[in-house]
Every structure is written in C-alpha cells, then in structure tokens.
Coordinates of C-alpha atoms in Angstrom, one line a residue:
M281 CA 0.0 0.1 0.0
N282 CA 1.6 3.4 -1.1
S283 CA 2.3 5.1 2.5
E284 CA 2.0 8.4 1.1
N285 CA -1.5 9.0 0.2
N286 CA -4.1 10.6 1.5
Q287 CA -6.0 7.7 3.5
A288 CA -2.3 6.8 5.4
F289 CA -1.6 10.1 6.6
I290 CA -5.0 10.5 8.2
E291 CA -4.9 7.0 10.2
R292 CA -1.1 8.0 11.2
D293 CA -2.5 11.6 12.0
K294 CA -5.1 9.7 14.8
K295 CA -2.3 7.7 16.3
S296 CA -0.6 10.6 17.3
Y297 CA -2.7 14.4 17.5
L298 CA -4.7 15.2 19.5
Q299 CA -8.4 14.1 17.8
T300 CA -9.8 17.9 18.8
F301 CA -10.6 18.4 14.4
S302 CA -13.1 16.4 11.9
R303 CA -10.8 16.8 9.4
Y304 CA -11.7 15.9 6.0
P305 CA -9.9 12.9 4.2
I306 CA -7.3 14.9 2.5
T307 CA -3.8 15.6 3.1
L308 CA -2.9 19.1 1.9
E309 CA 0.7 19.5 0.5
R310 CA 1.1 22.9 -1.5
G311 CA -0.9 25.8 -2.2
M312 CA -0.7 28.3 -4.9
G313 CA -3.1 31.9 -4.8
S314 CA -6.6 30.2 -5.0
H315 CA -5.1 26.7 -5.5
V316 CA -4.0 24.1 -3.2
W317 CA -3.4 20.1 -3.8
D318 CA -3.4 17.1 -1.4
V319 CA -0.5 14.8 -1.1
E320 CA -2.1 12.6 -4.4
G321 CA -1.4 15.3 -6.3
N322 CA -5.2 16.2 -6.1
E323 CA -6.4 20.1 -7.3
Y324 CA -8.5 22.1 -5.5
I325 CA -10.1 25.8 -4.9
D326 CA -9.7 27.2 -1.5
A327 CA -12.8 28.8 -0.8
L328 CA -12.2 28.8 2.8
G329 CA -9.3 30.6 2.8
G330 CA -8.0 28.8 6.3
I331 CA -11.1 30.5 7.8
A332 CA -9.8 33.6 6.4
V333 CA -6.6 34.0 7.1
N334 CA -5.0 33.3 4.0
S335 CA -6.3 36.6 2.3
V336 CA -3.4 37.3 0.0
G337 CA -3.4 33.6 -1.3
H338 CA -1.3 31.2 -0.4
A339 CA 2.4 31.0 -1.0
H340 CA 2.4 34.9 -2.3
P341 CA 5.9 35.7 -3.5
A342 CA 5.9 38.7 -1.8
V343 CA 5.3 37.2 2.0
A344 CA 7.2 34.5 1.0
R345 CA 10.3 36.6 0.0
A346 CA 9.7 38.6 3.3
I347 CA 9.6 35.7 5.5
S348 CA 12.5 34.5 4.0
Q349 CA 14.8 37.6 4.2
Q350 CA 13.8 37.9 8.0
A351 CA 14.3 34.6 9.2
E352 CA 18.2 35.1 7.6
K353 CA 18.0 37.7 9.7
L354 CA 16.3 37.1 12.9
I355 CA 13.6 35.4 14.1
H356 CA 13.0 36.0 17.8
I357 CA 14.4 37.7 20.2
S358 CA 12.2 38.4 23.5
N359 CA 10.3 41.7 24.0
F360 CA 13.0 42.7 26.0
Y361 CA 14.3 44.5 22.9
L362 CA 12.5 46.3 20.2
S363 CA 13.4 44.9 16.6
K364 CA 12.6 46.9 13.6
P365 CA 9.6 44.4 11.8
Q366 CA 7.9 45.2 14.7
L367 CA 7.6 48.7 15.4
L368 CA 6.8 49.4 11.6
L369 CA 3.9 47.0 12.2
S370 CA 2.5 48.8 15.2
E371 CA 2.8 52.5 13.4
K372 CA 1.4 50.4 10.2
L373 CA -1.5 49.2 12.6
K374 CA -2.3 52.6 14.9
T375 CA -2.3 54.5 11.3
L376 CA -4.8 52.3 9.6
S377 CA -6.8 51.9 12.7
G378 CA -7.1 55.5 13.9
L379 CA -6.2 53.8 17.4
D380 CA -3.6 54.5 19.9
R381 CA -1.6 51.7 21.1
V382 CA -0.7 48.2 19.8
F383 CA -0.5 45.3 21.4
L384 CA 1.4 41.7 19.6
T385 CA 0.1 38.3 19.5
N386 CA 0.0 35.0 18.6
S387 CA -3.7 34.2 18.5
G388 CA -7.2 35.4 17.9
A389 CA -8.2 34.5 21.9
E390 CA -4.9 35.7 22.9
S391 CA -6.1 39.0 21.5
V392 CA -9.5 38.6 23.0
E393 CA -8.0 37.4 26.3
G394 CA -5.7 40.7 26.6
A395 CA -8.4 43.0 25.6
L396 CA -11.0 42.0 28.2
K397 CA -7.7 42.4 30.8
I398 CA -7.2 45.8 29.7
A399 CA -11.4 47.0 29.8
R400 CA -11.7 45.1 33.5
K401 CA -8.1 47.3 34.5
Y402 CA -9.7 49.8 33.5
A403 CA -13.1 49.6 34.9
H404 CA -11.9 48.2 38.3
S405 CA -9.2 52.2 37.8
K406 CA -12.8 54.1 37.9
G407 CA -14.9 52.0 40.4
R408 CA -16.8 49.7 38.4
G409 CA -16.7 45.7 37.9
G410 CA -15.6 43.6 35.7
T411 CA -18.4 41.9 34.1
I412 CA -18.1 41.3 30.8
I413 CA -21.3 41.5 28.2
S414 CA -21.0 39.5 24.7
F415 CA -23.3 38.1 22.5
E416 CA -25.7 34.7 21.7
G417 CA -23.7 33.5 18.5
S418 CA -20.6 35.3 18.8
F419 CA -17.3 32.7 19.0
H420 CA -14.3 34.4 20.4
G421 CA -11.7 31.6 20.9
R422 CA -10.8 28.6 22.9
T423 CA -9.9 29.9 25.9
L424 CA -11.5 29.7 29.1
A425 CA -12.0 32.9 29.2
T426 CA -13.1 33.2 25.6
I427 CA -15.5 30.0 25.5
A428 CA -17.2 31.9 28.5
T429 CA -18.3 34.7 26.2
G430 CA -19.9 31.8 23.6
K431 CA -21.5 29.5 23.0
K432 CA -22.8 26.9 26.1
Q433 CA -21.7 23.9 23.8
M434 CA -18.6 25.0 23.9
Q435 CA -18.2 25.1 27.7
K436 CA -19.5 21.9 28.4
G437 CA -16.8 19.2 30.4
F438 CA -14.7 22.4 31.2
D439 CA -16.0 23.2 35.0
P440 CA -15.7 25.6 36.3
I441 CA -16.2 28.0 33.6
P442 CA -14.5 31.5 34.5
A443 CA -17.4 34.2 36.0
G444 CA -17.9 37.5 35.4
F445 CA -19.5 36.6 31.5
I446 CA -23.2 37.7 30.5
Q447 CA -24.4 36.7 27.3
V448 CA -27.2 38.5 25.7
P449 CA -29.4 38.1 22.0
F450 CA -27.6 39.7 19.3
N451 CA -28.7 43.0 17.5
D452 CA -31.4 43.5 21.2
L453 CA -30.4 46.5 22.5
K454 CA -33.4 46.1 25.3
S455 CA -31.6 43.1 26.1
L456 CA -28.5 45.0 26.6
I457 CA -29.9 47.1 28.6
A458 CA -31.8 45.6 31.0
V459 CA -28.7 43.4 32.2
L460 CA -27.0 47.1 32.8
D461 CA -25.1 48.2 36.1
D462 CA -21.9 49.0 37.4
Q463 CA -19.9 46.1 37.5
I464 CA -20.1 46.5 33.5
A465 CA -16.7 46.5 32.6
G466 CA -17.0 46.0 29.1
I467 CA -19.2 44.8 25.9
L468 CA -17.5 42.5 23.5
I469 CA -18.6 41.9 20.2
E470 CA -18.2 40.8 16.4
P471 CA -19.5 43.4 14.1
I472 CA -19.9 40.5 12.0
Q473 CA -20.3 37.2 13.6
G474 CA -18.0 34.6 11.9
E475 CA -18.8 30.9 13.2
G476 CA -22.5 32.1 13.9
G477 CA -23.4 32.1 10.7
I478 CA -21.9 35.4 9.3
N479 CA -24.5 37.2 10.7
V480 CA -24.2 41.2 10.5
A481 CA -25.1 43.7 13.4
D482 CA -27.4 46.3 12.5
E483 CA -26.0 49.8 12.0
S484 CA -28.0 51.6 14.3
F485 CA -27.8 48.7 17.1
L486 CA -24.2 49.1 17.1
K487 CA -24.0 53.2 17.1
S488 CA -26.4 52.6 20.1
L489 CA -23.7 50.5 21.9
R490 CA -21.2 52.9 20.8
D491 CA -23.5 55.6 22.2
L492 CA -24.5 53.4 25.6
C493 CA -20.3 52.8 25.8
T494 CA -19.4 56.2 25.9
R495 CA -22.7 57.6 28.4
E496 CA -21.8 54.5 30.8
D497 CA -18.0 54.8 30.7
I498 CA -17.9 50.9 29.5
V499 CA -15.3 49.6 26.8
L500 CA -16.8 48.9 24.1
I501 CA -14.2 45.7 22.5
F502 CA -14.7 45.4 18.4
D503 CA -13.6 41.3 17.6
E504 CA -12.8 42.2 14.2
I505 CA -10.3 38.5 14.2
Q506 CA -12.5 36.9 10.9
C507 CA -13.8 40.2 9.6
G508 CA -10.9 42.7 9.5
I509 CA -7.7 43.2 7.3
G510 CA -10.2 43.7 4.1
R511 CA -12.0 40.8 4.5
T512 CA -15.0 42.7 3.9
G513 CA -14.0 45.2 1.6
T514 CA -12.9 48.1 3.9
F515 CA -9.7 47.4 6.1
F516 CA -11.8 46.8 8.8
A517 CA -15.6 45.8 9.4
K518 CA -16.1 49.3 12.1
E519 CA -16.1 51.4 9.1
H520 CA -18.9 50.3 7.4
Y521 CA -20.6 52.0 10.3
S522 CA -18.2 54.4 11.5
I523 CA -17.8 53.6 14.7
Q524 CA -14.9 53.7 16.5
P525 CA -14.2 51.3 19.1
D526 CA -12.1 51.4 22.3
I527 CA -10.4 48.4 21.8
M528 CA -9.6 45.9 18.9
T529 CA -8.3 42.3 18.7
L530 CA -7.2 41.2 15.3
A531 CA -5.7 37.8 13.8
K532 CA -6.3 35.8 11.3
A533 CA -5.6 37.3 8.1
L534 CA -2.8 39.5 10.0
G535 CA -0.2 36.9 9.1
G536 CA -0.7 36.2 5.5
G537 CA -0.7 32.7 7.1
V538 CA 1.7 32.9 9.9
P539 CA 0.5 32.9 13.4
I540 CA 0.6 37.1 14.8
G541 CA -2.5 38.4 16.4
A542 CA -3.1 42.3 18.1
I543 CA -5.0 44.4 20.1
L544 CA -5.6 47.6 19.3
S545 CA -6.5 50.1 22.1
S546 CA -7.6 54.1 22.4
E547 CA -5.5 56.2 24.9
K548 CA -8.1 56.5 27.4
V549 CA -8.7 52.9 28.4
S550 CA -4.6 51.9 27.7
A551 CA -3.3 54.2 30.8
A552 CA -4.8 52.2 32.9
M553 CA -1.9 48.9 31.8
E554 CA 1.1 49.3 34.2
L555 CA 4.5 48.2 33.6
G556 CA 4.8 44.4 34.0
D557 CA 0.2 44.3 33.4
H558 CA 0.7 41.9 30.3
G559 CA 3.3 39.8 28.1
T560 CA 4.1 37.5 26.2
T561 CA 6.9 35.6 24.5
F562 CA 6.0 35.4 20.7
G563 CA 4.1 38.1 20.3
G564 CA 4.7 39.9 17.9
N565 CA 8.5 38.9 17.1
P566 CA 10.9 40.1 13.7
L567 CA 9.0 37.4 11.9
A568 CA 5.4 37.3 12.6
S569 CA 5.8 41.2 12.0
A570 CA 7.5 41.0 9.3
A571 CA 4.8 39.1 7.5
A572 CA 2.1 40.8 8.7
L573 CA 4.3 43.8 7.2
A574 CA 4.6 41.8 3.2
T575 CA 1.0 41.2 4.1
L576 CA -0.8 44.9 4.7
E577 CA 1.3 45.8 2.0
V578 CA 0.1 43.6 -0.9
L579 CA -3.2 44.4 0.8
E580 CA -2.7 47.8 -0.5
V581 CA -1.0 47.1 -3.9
E582 CA -3.1 45.0 -5.1
D583 CA -6.0 47.0 -4.4
L584 CA -7.4 44.2 -2.7
L585 CA -10.5 45.8 -0.7
T586 CA -11.4 47.0 -3.7
Q587 CA -11.6 43.8 -5.3
A588 CA -13.6 41.7 -1.7
K589 CA -16.1 44.1 -1.8
E590 CA -16.6 44.0 -5.8
K591 CA -16.1 40.5 -5.9
G592 CA -18.1 39.8 -3.0
R593 CA -21.0 41.8 -5.0
W594 CA -21.1 39.7 -7.7
V595 CA -21.2 36.2 -6.4
T596 CA -23.8 37.8 -4.3
L597 CA -25.9 39.0 -7.3
Q598 CA -25.2 35.8 -8.8
L599 CA -26.4 33.4 -5.9
E600 CA -30.2 35.9 -5.7
A601 CA -30.3 35.5 -9.3
W602 CA -30.5 31.4 -9.6
E603 CA -34.0 31.8 -7.0
E604 CA -33.0 28.5 -5.9
T605 CA -35.8 27.7 -2.9
S606 CA -33.5 25.8 -0.8
I607 CA -31.3 29.2 -0.5
K608 CA -33.3 30.9 2.6
E609 CA -31.0 33.6 3.1
I610 CA -27.4 35.4 1.7
R611 CA -25.5 37.2 4.0
G612 CA -22.1 39.5 4.7
K613 CA -20.1 42.1 3.4
G614 CA -17.3 42.0 0.2
L615 CA -16.3 38.7 0.4
M616 CA -17.3 37.1 4.0
I617 CA -20.3 35.7 2.8
G618 CA -22.9 33.3 4.7
I619 CA -25.5 31.3 2.8
E620 CA -28.7 29.9 4.7
F621 CA -30.0 27.3 3.3
D622 CA -33.1 24.4 4.6
F623 CA -31.0 21.9 5.6
E624 CA -28.1 20.7 6.9
T625 CA -24.8 22.3 5.1
K626 CA -22.3 20.1 6.2
P627 CA -22.7 17.3 3.4
L628 CA -23.0 19.9 0.8
V629 CA -19.3 20.5 2.0
Q630 CA -18.5 17.1 1.7
K631 CA -20.3 17.4 -2.0
M632 CA -18.0 20.4 -2.8
L633 CA -15.0 18.8 -1.6
E634 CA -15.1 15.9 -3.3
K635 CA -15.8 17.5 -6.9
G636 CA -12.8 20.3 -6.2
V637 CA -13.7 22.8 -4.0
L638 CA -12.8 24.0 -0.1
A639 CA -16.1 25.3 1.3
N640 CA -17.1 25.3 5.3
A641 CA -20.4 24.4 7.4
T642 CA -21.5 26.7 10.4
A643 CA -23.9 27.0 12.9
G644 CA -25.9 24.0 11.3
N645 CA -27.3 25.3 8.1
V646 CA -25.0 27.7 6.4
L647 CA -22.3 27.7 4.0
R648 CA -19.3 29.4 4.5
L649 CA -17.3 31.4 1.7
L650 CA -14.5 33.3 2.8
P651 CA -11.5 32.9 -0.4
P652 CA -8.9 34.7 -1.3
L653 CA -9.2 38.7 -1.3
N654 CA -7.3 38.1 -5.1
I655 CA -9.2 35.2 -6.4
S656 CA -9.9 35.1 -9.7
H657 CA -12.9 36.0 -11.7
E658 CA -12.9 32.5 -13.7
D659 CA -12.2 30.6 -10.0
L660 CA -15.1 32.3 -7.8
D661 CA -17.8 31.3 -11.0
K662 CA -16.4 27.5 -10.7
I663 CA -17.2 27.8 -7.2
L664 CA -20.6 28.6 -7.9
N665 CA -20.8 26.0 -10.4
V666 CA -19.5 23.2 -7.7
L667 CA -21.4 24.4 -5.5
K668 CA -24.8 24.9 -7.9
E669 CA -24.1 20.9 -9.1
S670 CA -24.1 20.0 -5.2
I671 CA -27.2 21.4 -4.4
Q672 CA -28.6 19.9 -6.8
E673 CA -26.8 16.0 -5.8
I674 CA -27.9 16.8 -2.2
K675 CA -31.7 17.6 -2.9

C-alpha cells in the first residue's frame, strides 16, 4: 500500500495528534494563489482560505520573500528588546485603525484575552466591576475565558467556567440595557459574526452601543479577528459603521498565514495598564511582524479591498439570480459570505470537496465562503458552478 496517500496520512494522524478536529479526508501539501494540492496531486480551489486567514492567497511571493529574508536575519528575540519589524507594524496598525496603542499576540483568542484584561483594568480604575457582556452566536476563541463569552455547547465538560460574563441576544438593545449595572466593564462584539453564521450587526444597534458605552464609561470591544484586514471590503469592518471602538482585536489574515494577532486600544483605556500588567514571549516577534507588514502591503498595492467589495457583490448577485428555493438568506459583506439553506450544510461541503472546492459549514445550515481576496473571477465562477451542482445532487 502506498504510504504517501491521503488515507495513510490520516490514519497516522489519528495515532499521534489530539483528536479535537473532525478533519476532511485529505492531506494538503502545497498551495499557490487560490489553489491547493493534496499529497496525491489532487487540486482544489480554496473557498475557505484557512478560515479567513489566507486573504492574499497561498505562497504569495511578496509574503514568502519577506519571511525568507527576515528568517535569514532575525527570527526571534524577546520583548525585552525592540525589533524594527515590530515597530513598523505597530505604527502601521495605529495609522490604519486610528487607535493609539498596539500589543501584538500570537492568535485571536490571545488577543481577546488581552482585550478583556485591559477592559477590566480600566473599569476597576473607575470603580466599576469586571463583568463582560457578549452576544448569542458569538465566537471569540477556545481558551477558558473566551469560551465563557460564547456558546454553551463549547463550555461542556470544562467547569468551572470563569465568572464575570453575561450573554444577551445579538442586535437586541433592549435585552442588553436590561442587564446593565455598575458591574459591567465592557461589551464584546463581532461587527459581523463568523462562526455564528455570518450575522451582520445592525448599524443602529452598533451606534446605540457606542453611545451607551460612551455615556456609561463602558469599554466597547470590537472583535475583528475574522471580519478585519480587508475581508469585508474595508480594512476593518468598523468602517462600514463609522464607529470607533475603545479596543479592537485582530488575528487570522494579519500575517498572511503566519500566526500573529493584535490588540489595538485607545489611549484612554490603555492608560490603565502598567508595566508588567501583560506580556508575551512570541507575540510580535521579528518573523511574524515581517510577514504581517508584507501582507498589509499586498492588500494596499493590489487594491484587494476594492476587489473584495466588487467580487463579494458579484457572488451575491449570481446567487440571488439562481432563485434557488433551498436558499433562505445570503448574508455578509465583501468576501465574507454566508448562505443559509433549509438543510444541514455539512453534506453539501463534503460534496463540494469531492468536486474540488474547499468550503465550510457553520451554524448548522450555513455555507461559509471566505476565499482569498485576490481570487480570480474564473475561480469564483467554478466555485458557484460546483455549488449549484452539489445543491442539486444533495436535494
């Protein structure tokens, strides 16, 4: 038996890796642009983009070159010392976001954890409690504190769950106001929920949140880990609403595939943090920072924000023109697209995989599309053709 096939690798994986992922039966070996190949040489169009990570595609030459060049100079030091890539990246993120302070991390969950610490430290400095409000359908990570903000099913078996968290319905101002008191430190929200099924926050709701937080001196935290870095057609989803949060968390697409996250915060809340209040060993090291700088440059040079906006609109119009009866709703902005069906979408994703397209099922009956922003129209057309064929075969 050939030991270099998909099945052989999957069987080996089951013997060594902690089995927390329900993996698809392929082992990917290389990628280029919007395409990936498995160990058997089968080619796929990547409509998932590593779950909104590979926004500039796989093996982008500018990002690969930046990583290679930095690796030959300095990979890691520690945050006892400054590196030029980290400085340049923090300055760049400050300029792009309009926020005042940057702290670099390794992941999205770590970014959210840090944001919660800043919010609580600020609240305590003002005599408030440390409770955080989050929303039903949210996803902010898999650490103990972040699962405390999310779905109950993700908390099962991990008791005791950290205290100090309240969850209310998404886009429901009345329910939020009902739980407000002087114990509330912050409100944590995804402007567009990703794992929850690509649910877009109402503009009036977010504006009301901003007004409420300003009036009550509550820290407003935007989690833009999935919807940020150009995914929705603007650099940050907050730009669709013309709202500035007090803290914003980033990760996923920031490093073009290299693990890196960020916490961006206003001077007002940042001032509560003191030396030693937070730290990281790997966060913002020279290699990750260089990858992020190159990724941000690609987004600007190739005008990928405009591409995301135009391609997302095109995909949505094509889907609407089908008048497919099993499609209940099409949601999202830019190339962050959720298609809600009247059936479970896992079998649909499996069928698309068999036809050479990688996609994702989330929230039970939602198909999630998060392709590279520089994907070609030809590839988008193929994705839609495969989707249409797969729907018919599933039905």
